[in-house]
Amino acid sequence: MHKYKYLIIVLFFFTLVNCKGNKSENLVTKPEKIPELKVLFGSALNYYNKGKYRNALKLFKKVETRYSFSDLAPRATLMITYIYYQNGDYFNTLKFARKFQTLYPKNENIAYIDFLIAMTFYEQVQIVARDQTYTKAALKEFKNIIGKYPNSKYAKESRLKIDLIDEQLAGKHMYLARFYMKKSKWISAIRRLNIILEDYPETIYTIETLHRLVEIYYKLGNISLAKKYAATLGYNFNDSDWYKKTYKVVVDQNYESDTKKTKIKLRDKIKNIFKLSK
């Protein structure tokens, strides 16, 4: 009887195991719970794609702070930086871009972050009549990009932006040169015009600069220098409207000079007549 009792217990145990095994095979397993990190980042991207930037920023910042050592943390900081840039908040763009540079200097997106910093300054470039602080800062950052990533698409874009910045800075000097010319401050005007020729010779302001120098040197009586700049303008830009204006200045000045000489000769002749009559 005891033998049967133990046998029944053993059989019951194996039956129980078999039942559990069968149940586990037949049951549909529940999907694994998605980690909070992926949920947060996915929701942030979803908000961003819908144009809900405040909500996106809030969630990206949670990813950045709660999971600072995760693979998604750099991407979160990148998205935060770009959202601020996209919305014209350049102060916070620079803040988070600099943060990215410090925390992830070897990240695959570091070149883009560097370019974003340069563009942040570039977007704040003032009109030619005002201070050029942001222009110079952007120029510095674009040159840095060309030095660090010479063959990248960011270097190519940076070169184009530098050309535009050169136009901007040359425009500033031309603005001041015109101002000084109106005030008859010829030396100050010449200084500004010389800066354009020396530092920004390939800008659109070069032709006007040569013309202005012709005008100024004629006014100062330095005919040789005036003719020198007129010849340079004629040799390089003889089809331009500025050359036509310069040509008119030269012709008018020559006419005035010839008229003065004629008057002097006539005056001398009259003097001689009076001398002879005496």
XYZ file of N, CA and C in Angstrom:
834
model
N 0.828 -1.209 0.000
C 0.000 0.000 0.000
C 0.853 1.245 0.000
N 1.896 1.244 0.815
C 2.810 2.397 0.856
C 3.516 2.577 -0.473
N 3.827 1.414 -1.120
C 4.495 1.498 -2.418
C 3.607 2.200 -3.420
N 2.304 1.859 -3.423
C 1.363 2.484 -4.343
C 1.185 3.956 -4.038
N 1.280 4.275 -2.743
C 1.126 5.669 -2.324
C 2.243 6.506 -2.928
N 3.484 6.042 -2.818
C 4.627 6.791 -3.376
C 4.555 6.848 -4.902
N 4.060 5.744 -5.502
C 3.939 5.710 -6.958
C 2.922 6.731 -7.442
N 1.802 6.827 -6.716
C 0.759 7.808 -7.058
C 1.302 9.225 -6.963
N 2.090 9.483 -5.907
C 2.668 10.829 -5.717
C 3.614 11.168 -6.867
N 4.458 10.192 -7.244
C 5.412 10.419 -8.349
C 4.669 10.642 -9.652
N 3.645 9.811 -9.908
C 2.856 9.977 -11.131
C 2.157 11.334 -11.165
N 1.646 11.766 -10.033
C 0.966 13.052 -9.925
C 1.939 14.201 -10.229
N 3.167 14.051 -9.735
C 4.190 15.080 -9.939
C 4.524 15.224 -11.430
N 4.715 14.068 -12.099
C 5.042 14.117 -13.529
C 3.864 14.634 -14.351
N 2.660 14.281 -13.925
C 1.464 14.775 -14.613
C 1.377 16.285 -14.507
N 1.685 16.801 -13.321
C 1.648 18.243 -13.062
C 2.661 18.975 -13.934
N 3.843 18.366 -14.018
C 4.898 18.966 -14.856
C 4.473 18.981 -16.310
N 3.893 17.866 -16.752
C 3.452 17.780 -18.142
C 2.352 18.779 -18.456
N 1.446 18.949 -17.511
C 0.359 19.917 -17.696
C 0.909 21.327 -17.834
N 1.866 21.659 -16.981
C 2.476 22.992 -17.034
C 3.200 23.191 -18.360
N 3.861 22.099 -18.767
C 4.591 22.194 -20.033
C 3.648 22.423 -21.191
N 2.539 21.730 -21.208
C 1.574 21.892 -22.287
C 0.959 23.276 -22.292
N 0.687 23.790 -21.099
C 0.090 25.122 -20.994
C 1.035 26.179 -21.546
N 2.321 26.027 -21.213
C 3.291 27.028 -21.658
C 3.439 26.998 -23.176
N 3.225 25.837 -23.772
C 3.323 25.741 -25.221
C 2.114 26.360 -25.896
N 0.953 26.255 -25.256
C -0.286 26.728 -25.867
C -0.556 28.212 -25.614
N 0.013 28.774 -24.542
C -0.248 30.180 -24.208
C 0.453 31.134 -25.173
N -0.201 32.282 -25.504
C 0.416 33.346 -26.312
C 1.210 34.232 -25.375
N 2.509 34.371 -25.649
C 3.365 35.171 -24.753
C 3.091 36.656 -24.942
N 3.126 37.418 -23.855
C 2.911 38.865 -23.897
C 4.152 39.547 -24.476
N 3.947 40.608 -25.256
C 5.106 41.324 -25.813
C 5.948 41.931 -24.703
N 7.261 41.975 -24.971
C 8.176 42.531 -23.980
C 7.914 44.014 -23.813
N 7.991 44.493 -22.607
C 7.754 45.907 -22.328
C 8.885 46.745 -22.925
N 8.495 47.781 -23.691
C 9.500 48.655 -24.313
C 10.132 49.526 -23.236
N 11.460 49.607 -23.197
C 12.136 50.425 -22.184
C 11.707 51.889 -22.272
N 11.692 52.563 -21.127
C 11.247 53.961 -21.064
C 12.072 54.855 -21.982
N 13.363 54.577 -22.091
C 14.245 55.386 -22.930
C 13.730 55.449 -24.365
N 13.405 54.284 -24.932
C 12.930 54.246 -26.311
C 11.561 54.905 -26.449
N 10.733 54.726 -25.430
C 9.410 55.360 -25.434
C 9.552 56.875 -25.443
N 10.418 57.391 -24.571
C 10.647 58.837 -24.484
C 11.171 59.395 -25.802
N 12.191 58.743 -26.332
C 12.810 59.246 -27.561
C 11.837 59.166 -28.738
N 11.111 58.052 -28.824
C 10.132 57.893 -29.895
C 9.025 58.930 -29.813
N 8.549 59.199 -28.604
C 7.504 60.209 -28.409
C 8.020 61.598 -28.764
N 9.275 61.867 -28.396
C 9.887 63.165 -28.710
C 9.965 63.374 -30.219
N 10.387 62.332 -30.933
C 10.453 62.418 -32.396
C 9.072 62.611 -33.004
N 8.106 61.936 -32.438
C 6.731 62.052 -32.918
C 6.221 63.480 -32.758
N 6.480 64.071 -31.592
C 6.092 65.466 -31.364
C 6.798 66.395 -32.354
N 8.089 66.131 -32.573
C 8.858 66.981 -33.495
C 8.272 66.920 -34.908
N 7.967 65.722 -35.368
C 7.416 65.548 -36.717
C 6.057 66.214 -36.879
N 5.347 66.377 -35.777
C 4.039 67.040 -35.806
C 4.159 68.550 -35.606
N 5.386 69.029 -35.425
C 5.599 70.463 -35.229
C 5.338 70.938 -33.815
N 5.210 70.002 -32.882
C 4.995 70.368 -31.475
C 6.356 70.434 -30.772
N 7.055 71.537 -31.040
C 8.462 71.632 -30.638
C 8.664 71.742 -29.130
N 7.755 72.392 -28.436
C 7.892 72.494 -26.973
C 7.817 71.119 -26.320
N 6.842 70.346 -26.753
C 6.704 68.988 -26.211
C 7.913 68.127 -26.569
N 8.390 68.294 -27.793
C 9.563 67.534 -28.237
C 10.785 67.895 -27.398
N 10.980 69.194 -27.181
C 12.121 69.642 -26.365
C 12.067 69.057 -24.959
N 10.875 69.072 -24.389
C 10.703 68.569 -23.024
C 11.135 67.106 -22.913
N 10.721 66.292 -23.880
C 11.050 64.864 -23.833
C 12.505 64.593 -24.205
N 13.019 65.337 -25.174
C 14.440 65.164 -25.524
C 15.338 65.510 -24.338
N 14.931 66.519 -23.585
C 15.720 66.909 -22.409
C 15.649 65.837 -21.317
N 14.511 65.151 -21.226
C 14.407 64.042 -20.267
C 15.353 62.909 -20.656
N 15.393 62.621 -21.948
C 16.324 61.585 -22.428
C 17.754 61.983 -22.094
N 18.059 63.248 -22.324
C 19.420 63.753 -22.115
C 19.857 63.661 -20.656
N 18.929 63.971 -19.731
C 19.289 63.993 -18.306
C 19.142 62.628 -17.627
N 18.077 61.909 -17.935
C 17.841 60.618 -17.279
C 18.755 59.511 -17.806
N 19.096 59.621 -19.080
C 19.896 58.557 -19.706
C 21.141 59.153 -20.362
N 21.870 59.896 -19.568
C 23.025 60.636 -20.095
C 24.137 59.741 -20.632
N 24.158 58.476 -20.208
C 25.209 57.563 -20.670
C 24.710 56.608 -21.761
N 23.508 56.839 -22.247
C 22.953 55.965 -23.284
C 23.390 56.425 -24.674
N 23.166 55.551 -25.656
C 23.507 55.884 -27.040
C 22.596 56.972 -27.611
N 21.420 57.122 -27.014
C 20.470 58.114 -27.514
C 20.685 59.505 -26.922
N 21.502 59.619 -25.901
C 21.754 60.927 -25.277
C 22.361 61.933 -26.254
N 23.407 61.560 -27.021
C 23.951 62.515 -28.000
C 22.925 62.931 -29.051
N 22.097 61.971 -29.472
C 21.065 62.287 -30.467
C 20.030 63.240 -29.892
N 19.729 63.070 -28.618
C 18.779 63.967 -27.959
C 19.340 65.388 -27.905
N 20.609 65.517 -27.532
C 21.250 66.836 -27.477
C 21.302 67.465 -28.866
N 21.571 66.653 -29.858
C 21.598 67.133 -31.239
C 20.237 67.674 -31.654
N 19.190 66.945 -31.339
C 17.836 67.372 -31.691
C 17.444 68.640 -30.945
N 17.821 68.731 -29.685
C 17.540 69.942 -28.898
C 18.204 71.149 -29.556
N 19.467 70.974 -29.927
C 20.226 72.053 -30.572
C 19.558 72.492 -31.862
N 19.166 71.517 -32.679
C 18.578 71.844 -33.975
C 17.208 72.512 -33.823
N 16.411 72.050 -32.879
C 15.088 72.657 -32.673
C 15.231 74.123 -32.283
N 16.174 74.413 -31.393
C 16.405 75.810 -31.012
C 16.858 76.633 -32.221
N 17.744 76.064 -33.030
C 18.222 76.771 -34.225
C 17.073 77.016 -35.198
N 16.275 75.987 -35.397
C 15.152 76.059 -36.324
C 14.155 77.140 -35.920
N 14.034 77.366 -34.628
C 13.075 78.345 -34.121
C 13.705 79.705 -33.826
N 14.957 79.889 -34.240
C 15.599 81.197 -34.105
C 16.057 81.547 -32.710
N 16.124 80.570 -31.821
C 16.636 80.809 -30.464
C 18.143 80.532 -30.485
N 18.898 81.530 -30.919
C 20.329 81.319 -31.150
C 21.137 81.226 -29.861
N 20.639 81.842 -28.805
C 21.331 81.742 -27.517
C 21.377 80.288 -27.054
N 20.211 79.635 -27.047
C 20.154 78.232 -26.613
C 20.763 77.281 -27.640
N 20.726 77.673 -28.909
C 21.406 76.862 -29.927
C 22.886 76.749 -29.599
N 23.504 77.895 -29.326
C 24.933 77.901 -28.986
C 25.203 77.157 -27.678
N 24.304 77.340 -26.722
C 24.472 76.693 -25.416
C 24.545 75.173 -25.558
N 23.593 74.591 -26.279
C 23.556 73.126 -26.405
C 24.568 72.609 -27.431
N 24.899 73.435 -28.412
C 25.936 73.029 -29.371
C 27.297 72.942 -28.684
N 27.592 73.921 -27.834
C 28.851 73.894 -27.082
C 28.871 72.705 -26.113
N 27.708 72.416 -25.554
C 27.593 71.266 -24.653
C 27.908 69.979 -25.412
N 27.373 69.866 -26.628
C 27.624 68.684 -27.461
C 29.112 68.558 -27.766
N 29.741 69.683 -28.102
C 31.181 69.673 -28.396
C 31.994 69.161 -27.205
N 31.584 69.581 -26.012
C 32.311 69.197 -24.798
C 32.115 67.724 -24.452
N 30.856 67.267 -24.523
C 30.539 65.897 -24.103
C 30.856 64.836 -25.156
N 30.705 65.207 -26.436
C 30.841 64.196 -27.493
C 31.777 64.668 -28.619
N 33.015 64.979 -28.297
C 33.942 65.514 -29.316
C 34.268 64.536 -30.441
N 34.064 63.240 -30.198
C 34.376 62.224 -31.208
C 33.119 61.686 -31.897
N 31.985 62.276 -31.608
C 30.730 61.790 -32.173
C 30.697 61.984 -33.690
N 29.981 61.104 -34.371
C 29.916 61.159 -35.832
C 29.234 62.430 -36.343
N 28.476 63.109 -35.487
C 27.767 64.327 -35.888
C 28.473 65.613 -35.460
N 29.716 65.512 -35.003
C 30.414 66.691 -34.492
C 30.642 67.736 -35.586
N 30.876 67.308 -36.817
C 31.073 68.259 -37.923
C 29.805 69.069 -38.161
N 28.658 68.393 -38.063
C 27.382 69.092 -38.240
C 27.163 70.105 -37.125
N 27.511 69.740 -35.903
C 27.371 70.653 -34.772
C 28.260 71.881 -34.975
N 29.493 71.666 -35.420
C 30.399 72.787 -35.699
C 29.800 73.713 -36.755
N 29.217 73.122 -37.781
C 28.601 73.914 -38.851
C 27.389 74.677 -38.332
N 26.631 74.045 -37.443
C 25.453 74.690 -36.869
C 25.851 75.913 -36.043
N 26.968 75.825 -35.345
C 27.476 76.969 -34.578
C 27.810 78.122 -35.525
N 28.512 77.800 -36.609
C 28.859 78.829 -37.597
C 27.604 79.465 -38.185
N 26.611 78.644 -38.497
C 25.366 79.154 -39.071
C 24.592 80.004 -38.072
N 24.715 79.678 -36.795
C 24.045 80.466 -35.758
C 24.569 81.898 -35.761
N 25.882 82.054 -35.899
C 26.457 83.400 -36.011
C 26.063 84.044 -37.338
N 26.097 83.247 -38.390
C 25.800 83.772 -39.726
C 24.371 84.312 -39.811
N 23.441 83.632 -39.174
C 22.043 84.065 -39.199
C 21.849 85.408 -38.506
N 22.805 85.797 -37.686
C 22.681 87.043 -36.931
C 23.497 88.189 -37.531
N 23.982 87.968 -38.734
C 24.763 89.006 -39.405
C 23.909 90.261 -39.565
N 24.506 91.392 -39.229
C 23.793 92.666 -39.283
C 23.843 93.250 -40.695
N 23.038 94.285 -40.930
C 23.118 94.999 -42.204
C 24.439 95.750 -42.257
N 24.871 96.149 -43.457
C 26.227 96.682 -43.637
C 26.504 97.938 -42.831
N 25.478 98.672 -42.453
C 25.719 99.927 -41.742
C 25.981 99.727 -40.261
N 25.828 98.498 -39.776
C 25.938 98.269 -38.332
C 27.155 97.438 -37.953
N 27.223 97.130 -36.677
C 28.354 96.372 -36.127
C 28.454 94.984 -36.768
N 29.681 94.531 -36.969
C 29.916 93.271 -37.671
C 30.434 92.157 -36.751
N 30.096 92.213 -35.473
C 30.600 91.220 -34.514
C 30.230 89.800 -34.920
N 28.965 89.592 -35.244
C 28.514 88.246 -35.610
C 29.114 87.801 -36.942
N 29.310 88.749 -37.836
C 29.911 88.425 -39.126
C 31.312 87.865 -38.944
N 32.094 88.531 -38.112
C 33.473 88.093 -37.872
C 33.508 86.749 -37.140
N 32.568 86.555 -36.211
C 32.504 85.279 -35.483
C 32.158 84.136 -36.435
N 31.209 84.387 -37.331
C 30.828 83.365 -38.313
C 32.002 83.041 -39.228
N 32.719 84.075 -39.647
C 33.883 83.882 -40.515
C 34.913 82.981 -39.842
N 35.142 83.223 -38.574
C 36.099 82.417 -37.808
C 35.658 80.957 -37.746
N 34.370 80.726 -37.479
C 33.860 79.353 -37.361
C 33.891 78.618 -38.704
N 33.549 79.319 -39.783
C 33.574 78.681 -41.104
C 34.997 78.288 -41.497
N 35.959 79.142 -41.186
C 37.363 78.824 -41.482
C 37.828 77.625 -40.652
N 37.326 77.542 -39.428
C 37.650 76.404 -38.563
C 37.135 75.090 -39.166
N 35.941 75.143 -39.728
C 35.347 73.955 -40.359
C 36.168 73.508 -41.567
N 36.590 74.474 -42.385
C 37.400 74.151 -43.570
C 38.714 73.506 -43.157
N 39.284 74.003 -42.058
C 40.539 73.436 -41.563
C 40.381 72.027 -41.016
N 39.265 71.766 -40.313
C 39.048 70.462 -39.678
C 38.486 69.413 -40.632
N 37.616 69.851 -41.549
C 36.958 68.896 -42.456
C 37.065 69.392 -43.904
N 38.269 69.486 -44.452
C 38.491 70.130 -45.760
C 37.723 69.529 -46.931
N 37.424 68.244 -46.875
C 36.763 67.583 -48.008
C 35.282 67.289 -47.759
N 34.745 67.832 -46.701
C 33.352 67.548 -46.348
C 32.389 68.506 -47.046
N 31.116 68.133 -47.018
C 30.087 69.011 -47.586
C 29.967 70.293 -46.765
N 30.309 70.205 -45.484
C 30.259 71.394 -44.629
C 31.364 72.379 -44.994
N 32.513 71.870 -45.419
C 33.610 72.744 -45.863
C 33.214 73.468 -47.148
N 32.568 72.743 -48.050
C 32.119 73.343 -49.313
C 31.125 74.466 -49.048
N 30.173 74.196 -48.176
C 29.174 75.209 -47.831
C 29.817 76.377 -47.094
N 30.813 76.082 -46.276
C 31.507 77.130 -45.523
C 32.234 78.091 -46.455
N 32.827 77.562 -47.510
C 33.524 78.421 -48.483
C 32.551 79.387 -49.156
N 31.370 78.893 -49.471
C 30.351 79.758 -50.073
C 29.925 80.854 -49.104
N 29.776 80.473 -47.841
C 29.367 81.448 -46.832
C 30.469 82.485 -46.592
N 31.730 82.068 -46.656
C 32.842 83.007 -46.484
C 32.828 84.050 -47.597
N 32.527 83.626 -48.817
C 32.431 84.581 -49.928
C 31.358 85.624 -49.653
N 30.235 85.173 -49.122
C 29.149 86.098 -48.794
C 29.545 87.032 -47.654
N 30.281 86.507 -46.696
C 30.746 87.328 -45.575
C 31.735 88.386 -46.060
N 32.617 88.007 -46.978
C 33.553 88.980 -47.551
C 32.795 90.124 -48.221
N 31.726 89.775 -48.914
C 30.888 90.812 -49.525
C 30.311 91.727 -48.450
N 29.891 91.118 -47.355
C 29.308 91.869 -46.246
C 30.314 92.847 -45.644
N 31.517 92.374 -45.385
C 32.540 93.223 -44.773
C 33.015 94.305 -45.735
N 33.157 93.945 -47.001
C 33.526 94.948 -48.003
C 32.437 96.008 -48.110
N 31.196 95.564 -48.013
C 30.068 96.498 -48.050
C 30.101 97.488 -46.908
N 30.522 97.019 -45.754
C 30.641 97.910 -44.594
C 31.660 99.014 -44.867
N 32.820 98.626 -45.410
C 33.866 99.617 -45.697
C 33.438 100.580 -46.806
N 32.693 100.083 -47.787
C 32.204 100.969 -48.843
C 31.178 101.952 -48.292
N 30.326 101.476 -47.413
C 29.336 102.347 -46.773
C 30.030 103.511 -46.067
N 31.086 103.194 -45.319
C 31.826 104.228 -44.591
C 32.601 105.139 -45.543
N 33.142 104.565 -46.610
C 33.872 105.380 -47.592
C 32.947 106.408 -48.235
N 31.745 105.988 -48.595
C 30.765 106.928 -49.172
C 30.420 108.027 -48.179
N 30.260 107.620 -46.919
C 29.943 108.590 -45.864
C 31.047 109.644 -45.754
N 32.299 109.192 -45.722
C 33.427 110.125 -45.608
C 33.534 111.018 -46.842
N 33.221 110.483 -48.003
C 33.273 111.291 -49.222
C 32.242 112.416 -49.189
N 31.063 112.119 -48.655
C 30.036 113.158 -48.533
C 30.479 114.272 -47.594
N 31.288 113.897 -46.608
C 31.800 114.870 -45.638
C 33.124 115.498 -46.101
N 33.560 115.126 -47.299
C 34.835 115.594 -47.863
C 36.033 115.187 -47.012
N 35.903 114.069 -46.313
C 37.026 113.533 -45.530
C 37.745 112.505 -46.410
N 38.561 113.010 -47.297
C 39.133 112.202 -48.361
C 40.100 111.137 -47.855
N 40.928 111.485 -46.904
C 41.922 110.529 -46.402
C 41.243 109.336 -45.728
N 40.214 109.624 -44.917
C 39.466 108.542 -44.254
C 38.783 107.644 -45.282
N 38.264 108.263 -46.340
C 37.616 107.489 -47.402
C 38.628 106.599 -48.115
N 39.813 107.157 -48.387
C 40.869 106.385 -49.062
C 41.266 105.164 -48.237
N 41.360 105.340 -46.933
C 41.731 104.211 -46.058
C 40.737 103.067 -46.187
N 39.452 103.401 -46.167
C 38.410 102.371 -46.291
C 38.461 101.694 -47.661
N 38.669 102.475 -48.684
C 38.713 101.923 -50.038
C 39.931 101.026 -50.236
N 41.043 101.403 -49.639
C 42.249 100.570 -49.737
C 42.068 99.225 -49.034
N 41.300 99.220 -47.932
C 41.009 97.958 -47.232
C 40.252 97.003 -48.157
N 39.311 97.554 -48.922
C 38.545 96.718 -49.856
C 39.469 96.096 -50.900
N 40.374 96.910 -51.458
C 41.286 96.402 -52.487
C 42.259 95.369 -51.936
N 42.697 95.560 -50.701
C 43.700 94.665 -50.117
C 43.097 93.378 -49.549
N 41.955 93.512 -48.850
C 41.388 92.355 -48.139
C 40.245 91.660 -48.876
N 39.524 92.406 -49.723
C 38.354 91.824 -50.395
C 38.368 92.142 -51.892
N 39.460 91.796 -52.588
C 39.600 92.184 -54.000
C 38.652 91.470 -54.958
N 38.054 90.368 -54.516
C 37.193 89.594 -55.415
C 35.707 89.849 -55.175
N 35.390 90.884 -54.423
C 33.986 91.190 -54.148
C 33.418 92.126 -55.210
N 32.114 92.301 -55.169
C 31.446 93.166 -56.148
C 31.797 94.637 -55.942
N 32.388 94.971 -54.798
C 32.692 96.372 -54.491
C 34.027 96.839 -55.072
N 34.795 95.938 -55.641
C 36.113 96.303 -56.170
C 36.010 97.334 -57.294
N 35.059 97.145 -58.194
C 34.913 98.060 -59.336
C 34.556 99.464 -58.857
N 33.580 99.539 -57.946
C 33.203 100.852 -57.417
C 34.364 101.488 -56.665
N 35.137 100.669 -55.963
C 36.287 101.176 -55.206
C 37.277 101.892 -56.119
N 37.589 101.277 -57.247
C 38.514 101.898 -58.201
C 37.965 103.224 -58.715
N 36.672 103.242 -59.002
C 36.042 104.487 -59.475
C 36.118 105.586 -58.417
N 35.815 105.229 -57.171
C 35.841 106.224 -56.090
C 37.250 106.792 -55.894
N 38.246 105.938 -56.026
C 39.631 106.405 -55.878
C 40.011 107.374 -56.998
N 39.507 107.110 -58.202
C 39.733 108.046 -59.315
C 39.129 109.404 -58.970
N 37.895 109.392 -58.490
C 37.211 110.638 -58.117
C 37.994 111.410 -57.055
N 38.380 110.691 -56.006
C 39.047 111.339 -54.871
C 40.394 111.930 -55.278
N 41.187 111.162 -56.002
C 42.529 111.646 -56.345
C 42.482 112.813 -57.331
N 41.457 112.850 -58.163
C 41.298 114.027 -59.016
C 40.972 115.252 -58.164
N 40.114 115.050 -57.156
C 39.757 116.159 -56.271
C 40.961 116.644 -55.476
N 41.845 115.705 -55.110
C 43.043 116.067 -54.350
C 44.161 116.592 -55.250
N 43.942 116.519 -56.550
C 44.951 117.024 -57.482
C 46.061 116.047 -57.791
N 45.906 114.793 -57.342
C 46.919 113.774 -57.629
C 46.522 113.066 -58.930
N 46.826 113.710 -60.044
C 46.376 113.236 -61.350
C 46.992 111.891 -61.724
N 48.252 111.694 -61.375
C 48.928 110.445 -61.749
C 48.273 109.231 -61.093
N 47.932 109.354 -59.798
C 47.258 108.242 -59.119
C 45.848 108.040 -59.657
N 45.159 109.139 -59.943
C 43.812 109.046 -60.498
C 43.842 108.285 -61.821
N 44.804 108.612 -62.672
C 44.921 107.937 -63.965
C 45.331 106.474 -63.799
N 46.139 106.206 -62.780
C 46.561 104.826 -62.506
C 45.353 103.941 -62.197
N 44.474 104.424 -61.295
C 43.292 103.631 -60.935
C 42.298 103.566 -62.090
N 42.222 104.640 -62.872
C 41.343 104.634 -64.040
C 41.819 103.602 -65.059
N 43.132 103.509 -65.239
C 43.697 102.532 -66.178
C 43.450 101.105 -65.695
N 43.584 100.890 -64.382
C 43.328 99.559 -63.804
C 41.877 99.150 -64.017
N 40.986 100.112 -63.801
C 39.558 99.852 -63.987
C 39.256 99.552 -65.451
N 39.852 100.335 -66.345
C 39.618 100.138 -67.770
C 40.162 98.819 -68.281
N 41.290 98.401 -67.750
C 41.922 97.156 -68.196
C 41.127 95.930 -67.755
N 40.598 95.975 -66.535
C 39.924 94.797 -65.961
C 38.409 94.800 -66.121
N 37.818 95.991 -66.184
C 36.342 96.054 -66.185
C 35.847 97.084 -67.201
N 36.340 97.013 -68.428
C 35.989 98.061 -69.399
C 34.557 97.979 -69.914
N 33.841 96.902 -69.579
C 32.434 96.787 -69.990
C 31.467 97.209 -68.884
N 31.996 97.603 -67.755
C 31.129 97.908 -66.606
C 30.601 99.338 -66.655
N 29.490 99.551 -65.954
C 28.925 100.902 -65.836
C 29.858 101.820 -65.056
N 30.574 101.248 -64.088
C 31.506 102.061 -63.298
C 32.640 102.588 -64.168
N 33.064 101.804 -65.146
C 34.123 102.295 -66.033
C 33.611 103.461 -66.882
N 32.358 103.375 -67.312
C 31.767 104.473 -68.092
C 31.737 105.760 -67.269
N 31.402 105.615 -65.990
C 31.397 106.784 -65.107
C 32.814 107.323 -64.916
N 33.751 106.392 -64.765
C 35.151 106.794 -64.588
C 35.667 107.502 -65.835
N 35.312 106.976 -66.985
C 35.733 107.581 -68.249
C 35.215 109.010 -68.353
N 33.968 109.202 -67.927
C 33.373 110.546 -67.951
C 34.126 111.486 -67.013
N 34.499 110.971 -65.829
C 35.261 111.783 -64.873
C 36.588 112.213 -65.487
N 37.271 111.268 -66.113
C 38.582 111.560 -66.719
C 38.440 112.585 -67.842
N 37.426 112.386 -68.689
C 37.202 113.317 -69.807
C 36.875 114.708 -69.288
N 35.972 114.775 -68.298
C 35.595 116.073 -67.721
C 36.791 116.764 -67.092
N 37.608 115.997 -66.380
C 38.785 116.578 -65.726
C 39.787 117.082 -66.763
N 39.948 116.332 -67.838
C 40.854 116.759 -68.902
C 40.338 118.019 -69.578
N 38.998 118.083 -69.723
C 38.389 119.270 -70.336
C 38.622 120.493 -69.457
N 38.389 120.300 -68.132
C 38.611 121.407 -67.199
C 40.068 121.840 -67.209
N 40.952 120.845 -67.256
C 42.384 121.142 -67.267
C 42.770 121.911 -68.528
N 42.235 121.460 -69.680
C 42.530 122.142 -70.943
C 41.949 123.542 -70.948
N 40.747 123.711 -70.357
C 40.108 125.022 -70.291
C 40.941 125.984 -69.457
N 41.441 125.469 -68.314
C 42.292 126.293 -67.450
C 43.552 126.719 -68.186
N 44.162 125.769 -68.910
C 45.382 126.077 -69.661
C 45.099 127.126 -70.728
N 43.921 127.000 -71.396
C 43.547 127.961 -72.440
C 43.362 129.346 -71.845
N 42.702 129.401 -70.665
C 42.481 130.679 -69.994
C 43.800 131.326 -69.606
N 44.722 130.487 -69.100
C 46.036 131.005 -68.695
C 46.779 131.564 -69.907
N 46.731 130.821 -71.022
C 47.404 131.281 -72.239
C 46.789 132.580 -72.738
N 45.449 132.656 -72.698
C 44.756 133.861 -73.142
C 45.112 135.043 -72.253
N 45.166 134.798 -70.944
C 45.526 135.850 -70.000
C 46.945 136.347 -70.258
N 47.858 135.398 -70.528
C 49.252 135.777 -70.810
C 49.351 136.612 -72.077
N 48.541 136.222 -73.086
C 48.554 136.979 -74.341
C 48.068 138.407 -74.122
N 46.998 138.557 -73.322
C 46.452 139.884 -73.031
C 47.493 140.730 -72.311
N 48.191 140.071 -71.336
C 49.241 140.779 -70.597
C 50.331 141.269 -71.554
N 50.691 140.399 -72.487
C 51.738 140.759 -73.445
C 51.309 141.907 -74.341
N 50.024 141.906 -74.708
C 49.496 142.997 -75.550
C 49.613 144.326 -74.827
N 49.228 144.295 -73.512
C 49.310 145.525 -72.728
C 50.751 145.985 -72.573
N 51.665 145.019 -72.436
C 53.086 145.353 -72.308
C 53.594 146.028 -73.582
N 53.158 145.489 -74.739
C 53.596 146.038 -76.015
C 53.035 147.435 -76.243
N 51.786 147.642 -75.793
C 51.138 148.953 -75.988
C 51.823 150.036 -75.185
N 52.454 149.599 -74.066
C 53.177 150.566 -73.253
C 54.472 150.930 -73.973
